[in-house]
Tab-separated table of C-alpha atoms and ligand atoms in Angstrom:
chain	number	residue	atom	x	y	z
A	1	MET	CA	133.032	123.915	131.278
A	2	ALA	CA	131.619	121.357	133.704
A	3	VAL	CA	132.129	120.434	137.349
A	4	LEU	CA	131.346	116.846	138.319
A	5	GLY	CA	130.618	116.933	142.068
A	6	PRO	CA	129.660	120.460	143.168
A	7	GLY	CA	130.825	120.109	146.792
A	8	GLY	CA	133.488	121.878	148.855
A	9	VAL	CA	136.108	121.836	146.106
A	10	GLY	CA	133.974	121.746	142.950
A	11	GLY	CA	131.438	124.272	144.188
A	12	LEU	CA	134.160	126.756	145.057
A	13	VAL	CA	136.299	126.436	141.920
A	14	GLY	CA	133.213	126.238	139.680
A	15	ALA	CA	131.738	129.358	141.283
A	16	LEU	CA	135.007	131.256	140.806
A	17	LEU	CA	134.992	130.309	137.115
A	18	ALA	CA	131.322	131.270	136.733
A	19	GLN	CA	131.872	134.563	138.552
A	20	ASP	CA	134.560	135.392	136.001
A	21	GLY	CA	132.039	134.955	133.177
A	22	HIS	CA	132.686	131.356	132.141
A	23	ARG	CA	129.716	129.136	131.369
A	24	VAL	CA	129.759	126.426	134.052
A	25	ILE	CA	127.514	123.358	134.225
A	26	PHE	CA	127.440	121.712	137.656
A	27	LEU	CA	126.847	117.961	137.366
A	28	GLY	CA	125.365	116.114	140.322
A	29	GLY	CA	122.411	114.242	141.708
A	30	PRO	CA	118.823	115.408	141.069
A	31	GLU	CA	118.380	117.254	144.372
A	32	THR	CA	121.609	119.220	144.104
A	33	VAL	CA	120.816	119.997	140.460
A	34	ARG	CA	117.377	121.328	141.408
A	35	THR	CA	118.841	123.493	144.193
A	36	VAL	CA	121.639	124.936	142.035
A	37	ARG	CA	119.211	125.663	139.181
A	38	GLU	CA	116.855	127.483	141.558
A	39	HIS	CA	119.289	129.282	143.836
A	40	GLY	CA	122.656	129.234	142.052
A	41	MET	CA	125.913	128.383	143.821
A	42	HIS	CA	126.527	130.444	146.952
A	43	VAL	CA	130.052	130.898	148.338
A	44	ARG	CA	130.995	132.321	151.736
A	45	SER	CA	134.710	133.067	151.768
A	46	GLY	CA	137.062	135.255	153.754
A	47	MET	CA	139.338	135.370	150.711
A	48	PHE	CA	136.829	136.021	147.918
A	49	GLY	CA	133.936	137.516	149.901
A	50	ASP	CA	130.373	136.194	149.832
A	51	PHE	CA	128.832	135.800	146.397
A	52	THR	CA	126.231	133.826	144.485
A	53	VAL	CA	126.585	132.812	140.866
A	54	LYS	CA	123.745	131.793	138.602
A	55	ALA	CA	124.817	128.542	137.026
A	56	GLU	CA	123.519	125.697	134.967
A	57	ALA	CA	123.177	122.276	136.537
A	58	ASP	CA	122.352	118.867	135.174
A	59	THR	CA	122.435	115.202	136.117
A	60	GLU	CA	124.577	114.419	133.086
A	61	LEU	CA	126.753	116.141	130.521
A	62	ARG	CA	124.832	116.562	127.268
A	63	GLU	CA	127.263	118.595	125.162
A	64	PRO	CA	131.031	118.908	124.684
A	65	VAL	CA	132.946	121.134	127.086
A	66	ASP	CA	136.547	122.316	127.056
A	67	LEU	CA	137.089	121.268	130.667
A	68	CYS	CA	135.462	118.980	133.213
A	69	LEU	CA	136.683	119.230	136.806
A	70	VAL	CA	136.169	115.976	138.710
A	71	THR	CA	135.601	116.850	142.359
A	72	VAL	CA	133.649	113.953	143.820
A	73	LYS	CA	135.177	111.740	146.477
A	74	GLN	CA	136.835	108.546	145.319
A	75	ASN	CA	134.196	106.250	146.844
A	76	VAL	CA	131.574	107.577	144.385
A	77	LEU	CA	133.878	108.116	141.397
A	78	ASP	CA	132.664	105.084	139.432
A	79	ALA	CA	129.022	106.108	139.735
A	80	ALA	CA	129.764	109.778	139.119
A	81	VAL	CA	131.659	109.321	135.843
A	82	ASP	CA	128.537	107.716	134.364
A	83	ARG	CA	127.285	111.310	134.195
A	84	VAL	CA	130.069	112.223	131.732
A	85	SER	CA	130.263	109.937	128.734
A	86	PRO	CA	133.456	110.103	126.673
A	87	THR	CA	131.333	111.019	123.661
A	88	ALA	CA	129.628	113.928	125.398
A	89	LEU	CA	132.969	115.170	126.712
A	90	GLY	CA	134.466	115.524	123.237
A	91	ASP	CA	137.976	116.987	123.430
A	92	GLY	CA	137.543	118.508	126.887
A	93	LEU	CA	140.158	118.020	129.563
A	94	ILE	CA	139.257	115.802	132.531
A	95	VAL	CA	140.824	117.346	135.628
A	96	PRO	CA	140.449	115.295	138.824
A	97	LEU	CA	141.236	117.121	142.072
A	98	LEU	CA	140.607	114.124	144.341
A	99	ASN	CA	142.927	113.021	147.064
A	100	GLY	CA	144.469	109.612	146.369
A	101	ILE	CA	146.705	108.129	143.736
A	102	GLU	CA	144.735	105.507	141.804
A	103	HIS	CA	141.985	107.596	140.175
A	104	PRO	CA	144.070	108.899	137.216
A	105	ALA	CA	144.478	105.345	135.891
A	106	ALA	CA	140.741	104.723	136.259
A	107	LEU	CA	139.969	107.944	134.380
A	108	ARG	CA	142.488	107.123	131.624
A	109	ALA	CA	140.758	103.781	131.164
A	110	ARG	CA	137.470	105.637	130.488
A	111	TYR	CA	138.620	108.813	128.707
A	112	ARG	CA	141.341	109.430	126.132
A	113	PRO	CA	144.574	109.558	128.146
A	114	GLU	CA	145.693	112.814	126.496
A	115	LEU	CA	142.645	114.508	128.050
A	116	VAL	CA	143.419	113.563	131.671
A	117	VAL	CA	145.241	116.176	133.780
A	118	PRO	CA	145.388	115.221	137.480
A	119	GLY	CA	145.691	117.940	140.074
A	120	VAL	CA	146.116	118.288	143.799
A	121	ILE	CA	144.352	121.052	145.667
A	122	ARG	CA	145.236	122.739	148.941
A	123	VAL	CA	142.190	124.437	150.394
A	124	ALA	CA	139.700	124.165	153.242
A	125	SER	CA	136.253	124.400	151.724
A	126	ASN	CA	133.056	122.717	152.859
A	127	ARG	CA	129.693	122.083	151.259
A	128	VAL	CA	127.436	122.965	154.186
A	129	GLU	CA	124.312	122.225	152.169
A	130	ALA	CA	123.589	121.669	148.490
A	131	GLY	CA	124.717	124.781	146.627
A	132	VAL	CA	126.246	126.453	149.695
A	133	ILE	CA	130.029	126.430	150.100
A	134	VAL	CA	132.024	127.804	153.022
A	135	HIS	CA	135.642	128.462	152.085
A	136	GLY	CA	137.771	128.881	155.217
A	137	SER	CA	141.412	128.878	154.095
A	138	PRO	CA	143.129	132.107	152.996
A	139	PHE	CA	144.372	130.251	149.897
A	140	VAL	CA	143.255	127.979	147.054
A	141	GLU	CA	146.274	126.307	145.489
A	142	ILE	CA	146.169	123.758	142.689
A	143	ASP	CA	149.149	121.884	141.268
A	144	LEU	CA	148.636	120.179	137.922
A	145	ALA	CA	150.737	117.619	136.105
A	146	SER	CA	149.995	115.112	133.407
A	147	ALA	CA	152.021	112.250	132.038
A	148	THR	CA	149.697	112.151	129.021
A	149	ALA	CA	148.306	115.616	128.165
A	150	SER	CA	150.080	118.205	126.037
A	151	PRO	CA	152.098	120.881	127.885
A	152	GLU	CA	150.224	123.577	125.921
A	153	ARG	CA	146.841	122.487	127.242
A	154	LEU	CA	148.278	122.217	130.744
A	155	ASP	CA	149.600	125.786	130.518
A	156	GLU	CA	146.239	127.085	129.252
A	157	LEU	CA	144.525	125.450	132.211
A	158	VAL	CA	147.000	126.970	134.674
A	159	ALA	CA	146.407	130.419	133.153
A	160	LEU	CA	142.624	129.984	133.317
A	161	LEU	CA	142.707	129.051	137.006
A	162	ASN	CA	145.118	131.858	137.900
A	163	ASP	CA	142.799	134.327	136.148
A	164	VAL	CA	139.959	133.473	138.523
A	165	GLY	CA	141.999	133.761	141.723
A	166	VAL	CA	143.295	130.214	142.176
A	167	GLN	CA	147.058	129.911	142.664
A	168	ALA	CA	147.724	127.238	140.059
A	169	LYS	CA	150.970	125.890	138.721
A	170	ALA	CA	152.088	123.166	136.362
A	171	LEU	CA	154.511	120.558	137.664
A	172	GLU	CA	156.716	118.274	135.609
A	173	ASP	CA	156.148	114.938	137.269
A	174	GLU	CA	152.630	113.589	137.835
A	175	ALA	CA	153.676	110.658	140.035
A	176	ALA	CA	155.808	112.902	142.239
A	177	MET	CA	152.915	115.362	142.591
A	178	LEU	CA	150.387	112.689	143.615
A	179	TRP	CA	152.825	110.896	145.916
A	180	GLY	CA	153.946	114.209	147.412
A	181	LYS	CA	150.394	114.940	148.556
A	182	LEU	CA	149.662	111.385	149.716
A	183	PHE	CA	152.918	111.130	151.660
A	184	PHE	CA	152.009	114.144	153.825
A	185	LEU	CA	148.277	113.467	153.944
A	186	ALA	CA	148.112	109.739	154.711
A	187	PRO	CA	149.956	109.708	158.076
A	188	PHE	CA	148.070	112.828	159.214
A	189	ALA	CA	144.672	111.436	158.157
A	190	LEU	CA	145.182	107.885	159.404
A	191	LEU	CA	146.757	108.712	162.753
A	192	THR	CA	144.513	111.622	163.787
A	193	THR	CA	141.411	109.632	162.834
A	194	HIS	CA	142.632	106.497	164.605
A	195	GLU	CA	143.656	108.341	167.776
A	196	ARG	CA	140.749	110.848	167.564
A	197	CYS	CA	143.167	113.684	168.191
A	198	ALA	CA	144.221	116.945	166.560
A	199	VAL	CA	147.664	117.456	165.041
A	200	GLY	CA	149.036	118.852	168.341
A	201	ASP	CA	148.586	115.517	170.140
A	202	MET	CA	149.515	113.550	167.037
A	203	ARG	CA	152.991	115.094	166.947
A	204	THR	CA	153.598	114.941	170.735
A	205	VAL	CA	151.649	112.175	172.519
A	206	HIS	CA	151.765	109.886	169.446
A	207	ARG	CA	155.133	110.971	168.024
A	208	THR	CA	156.753	107.528	168.019
A	209	GLN	CA	153.842	106.075	166.093
A	210	LEU	CA	153.865	109.085	163.759
A	211	ILE	CA	157.560	108.616	162.937
A	212	ASP	CA	157.022	104.877	162.331
A	213	LEU	CA	154.073	105.583	160.049
A	214	VAL	CA	155.807	108.318	158.053
A	215	THR	CA	158.882	106.086	157.708
A	216	GLU	CA	156.755	103.175	156.468
A	217	ILE	CA	154.975	105.327	153.866
A	218	ALA	CA	158.270	106.958	152.825
A	219	THR	CA	159.668	103.490	152.104
A	220	LEU	CA	156.692	102.750	149.866
A	221	SER	CA	157.012	106.093	148.087
A	222	ARG	CA	160.692	105.397	147.371
A	223	ALA	CA	159.857	101.872	146.184
A	224	SER	CA	157.409	103.544	143.764
A	225	GLY	CA	160.231	105.699	142.430
A	226	VAL	CA	159.411	108.940	144.263
A	227	PRO	CA	161.834	110.297	146.907
A	228	ALA	CA	160.288	111.015	150.311
A	229	ASP	CA	161.802	113.014	153.164
A	230	VAL	CA	160.692	111.855	156.637
A	231	GLU	CA	162.195	114.881	158.417
A	232	ALA	CA	160.416	117.269	156.039
A	233	ALA	CA	157.095	115.581	156.786
A	234	LEU	CA	157.658	115.916	160.529
A	235	ARG	CA	158.610	119.590	160.151
A	236	PHE	CA	155.427	120.108	158.117
A	237	TYR	CA	153.234	118.641	160.891
A	238	ASP	CA	155.174	120.586	163.542
A	239	ALA	CA	154.267	123.847	161.786
A	240	PHE	CA	150.483	123.219	161.887
A	241	PRO	CA	148.309	124.985	164.467
A	242	PRO	CA	147.900	122.356	167.229
A	243	GLU	CA	144.105	122.273	166.926
A	244	ALA	CA	144.160	121.403	163.171
A	245	LYS	CA	142.249	118.242	162.269
A	246	SER	CA	142.387	116.133	159.145
A	247	SER	CA	139.358	116.051	156.848
A	248	MET	CA	139.185	112.277	157.394
A	249	GLN	CA	138.844	112.867	161.106
A	250	ARG	CA	136.193	115.550	160.578
A	251	ASP	CA	134.316	113.092	158.345
A	252	ALA	CA	134.575	110.435	161.095
A	253	GLU	CA	133.265	112.850	163.726
A	254	ALA	CA	130.356	113.822	161.473
A	255	GLY	CA	129.518	110.181	160.681
A	256	ARG	CA	130.303	110.675	156.977
A	257	PRO	CA	131.992	107.970	154.871
A	258	LEU	CA	135.795	108.110	155.136
A	259	GLU	CA	138.193	108.347	152.205
A	260	LEU	CA	139.954	105.396	153.784
A	261	ASP	CA	140.166	103.365	150.601
A	262	ALA	CA	141.466	106.249	148.467
A	263	ILE	CA	144.156	107.086	151.008
A	264	GLY	CA	144.916	103.929	153.016
A	265	GLY	CA	143.573	101.190	150.742
A	266	ALA	CA	145.623	102.589	147.861
A	267	LEU	CA	148.810	102.397	149.956
A	268	LEU	CA	148.171	98.769	150.842
A	269	ARG	CA	147.441	97.771	147.244
A	270	ILE	CA	150.666	99.392	146.036
A	271	ALA	CA	152.572	97.805	148.940
A	272	GLN	CA	151.263	94.393	147.962
A	273	GLN	CA	152.328	94.874	144.329
A	274	LEU	CA	155.804	96.011	145.354
A	275	THR	CA	156.063	93.571	148.317
A	276	VAL	CA	156.781	96.340	150.809
A	277	PRO	CA	155.702	95.452	154.374
A	278	MET	CA	153.324	98.022	155.933
A	279	PRO	CA	152.350	96.530	159.316
A	280	LEU	CA	151.443	99.785	161.048
A	281	THR	CA	149.458	101.205	158.118
A	282	GLU	CA	147.669	97.846	157.849
A	283	ARG	CA	146.747	97.844	161.527
A	284	LEU	CA	145.449	101.418	161.536
A	285	ILE	CA	143.322	100.750	158.458
A	286	ALA	CA	141.982	97.476	159.860
A	287	ASP	CA	140.975	99.257	163.088
A	288	LEU	CA	139.242	102.039	161.143
A	289	THR	CA	137.395	99.724	158.764
B	1	NAP	N1	137.109	120.155	150.763
B	1	NAP	C1	138.379	120.404	150.921
B	1	NAP	O1	138.742	121.392	151.595
B	1	NAP	C2	139.419	119.536	150.266
B	1	NAP	C3	140.781	119.918	150.325
B	1	NAP	C4	141.716	119.146	149.657
B	1	NAP	C5	141.319	118.013	148.968
B	1	NAP	N2	139.994	117.658	148.949
B	1	NAP	C6	139.631	116.473	148.187
B	1	NAP	O2	138.736	116.829	147.147
B	1	NAP	C7	137.835	115.764	146.893
B	1	NAP	C8	136.419	116.311	146.991
B	1	NAP	O3	136.184	116.674	148.347
B	1	NAP	P1	135.045	117.673	148.806
B	1	NAP	O4	135.369	118.078	150.183
B	1	NAP	O5	134.818	118.717	147.787
B	1	NAP	O6	133.805	116.678	148.845
B	1	NAP	P2	132.271	117.048	149.057
B	1	NAP	O7	132.125	118.410	149.640
B	1	NAP	O8	131.651	115.894	149.751
B	1	NAP	O9	131.735	117.152	147.577
B	1	NAP	C9	131.570	116.041	146.774
B	1	NAP	C10	130.428	116.343	145.822
B	1	NAP	O10	130.236	115.177	145.051
B	1	NAP	C11	128.851	115.061	144.825
B	1	NAP	N3	128.511	113.694	144.452
B	1	NAP	C12	128.388	112.594	145.223
B	1	NAP	N4	128.032	111.535	144.471
B	1	NAP	C13	127.923	111.997	143.198
B	1	NAP	C14	127.570	111.391	141.960
B	1	NAP	N5	127.298	110.074	141.846
B	1	NAP	N6	127.539	112.170	140.858
B	1	NAP	C15	127.827	113.474	140.918
B	1	NAP	N7	128.169	114.117	142.068
B	1	NAP	C16	128.204	113.368	143.185
B	1	NAP	C17	128.209	115.498	146.113
B	1	NAP	O11	126.902	115.871	145.785
B	1	NAP	P3	125.828	116.427	146.821
B	1	NAP	O12	126.167	117.875	146.976
B	1	NAP	O13	124.564	116.212	146.122
B	1	NAP	O14	126.000	115.629	148.070
B	1	NAP	C18	129.102	116.649	146.516
B	1	NAP	O15	128.620	117.848	146.007
B	1	NAP	C19	138.151	114.688	147.925
B	1	NAP	O16	138.998	113.728	147.374
B	1	NAP	C20	138.866	115.448	149.020
B	1	NAP	O17	139.759	114.653	149.770
B	1	NAP	C21	139.044	118.389	149.573
C-alpha cells in the first residue's frame, strides 16, 4: 500500500499499517523520501506508544498497490497526485482523508471513480519534522463512504484499518459524511482564526457571530441536500475544552499556509452555484486572504 503525503495523518496511519506487517511505500518530496528511507517513520503517541517502522519511500509510485491513502493538504493536491499515475495505481483504492468537500470530484476525474473512497479523520497528529509524527489525541477515528466504490471493498478497508488500531466505520452517504465534517469544522476554523482566539472565547465573546456563521453554513448544507442542525453544532463547540484551537489557527500562528480554500473557498463556490448568500463567510474569508 502507499501513502501520498507522509505528514501528521499519513505518517501516523501509514506507520500503524507498517507496524502491523503491511508493506507501505511513503510517497513525498525528495528530502522526506531520503529521511524516511534512512531513519524510517517515527511515531510518538500516548495511545500507541513510541515506535519506529522501517518503511519504503519514493517520489512516485512505480508499481500497483491495493490502497493509496491521500493525506496531503488540498493546496498541494494537484502537484501531489502527479506522483501516482492511474496506470501505476492499477486497481488500488484511492482514499483521501483531506478536510474539504471538492477533492473527491478532482480525484474521480483522474482515477477510475470506482476506486475512490473518501474518508474523514478525527485525530490530532502533527509532523514535527520529516519522518517524525507526534500523535496527541487519545483516538484515531476514520469514517469512510463512497458513492462510487463497491461496498465489499469499503468493508475490507474498514476491517484493515480496525485491525491496526484505527476506529474505522463505513457510512452510507458520502455527501452527508463530507458535509457533516465541514459543517462543524468551517465555523470553528474560520472564526477562531479570524478572531485569533481559542474555542472558549469563540463560543462566549463571539457567540453572536458564531451563531450567524453556523446558521449561514447550515443553510448552504441544506441547499446542498444535507440536513444540518445549528443547535447540535453549538452543543459540540460548548463541549470542547476552552483552550482548544483549530488547526487552521495553529497554521496561522506558525506562519504555515492555511487550508482556507479547501474549507472556506469551497463553501463560497458552492454558494455561488446554488445562489445562497453567505455575507459573513465571505467577509471572514476576505479578511483572512
Ligand atoms: N493532522 C491532523 O491532526 C488532522 C486532523 C484531521 C484532519 N486533517 C486533515 O488531513 C489533511 C492532511 O493534514 P496533515 O496535518 O497530515 O498535513 P501535514 O502534516 O502538513 O502533512 C502533509 C504531507 O504532505 C506532504 N506533501 C506536501 N506536498 C507534497 C507533494 N507535492 N507530494 C507529496 N507529498 C507532499 C508533506 O511533505 P513534507 O513532509 O515533505 O513536508 C507532508 O508530509 C488536511 O486536509 C488536514 O486538514 C488533519
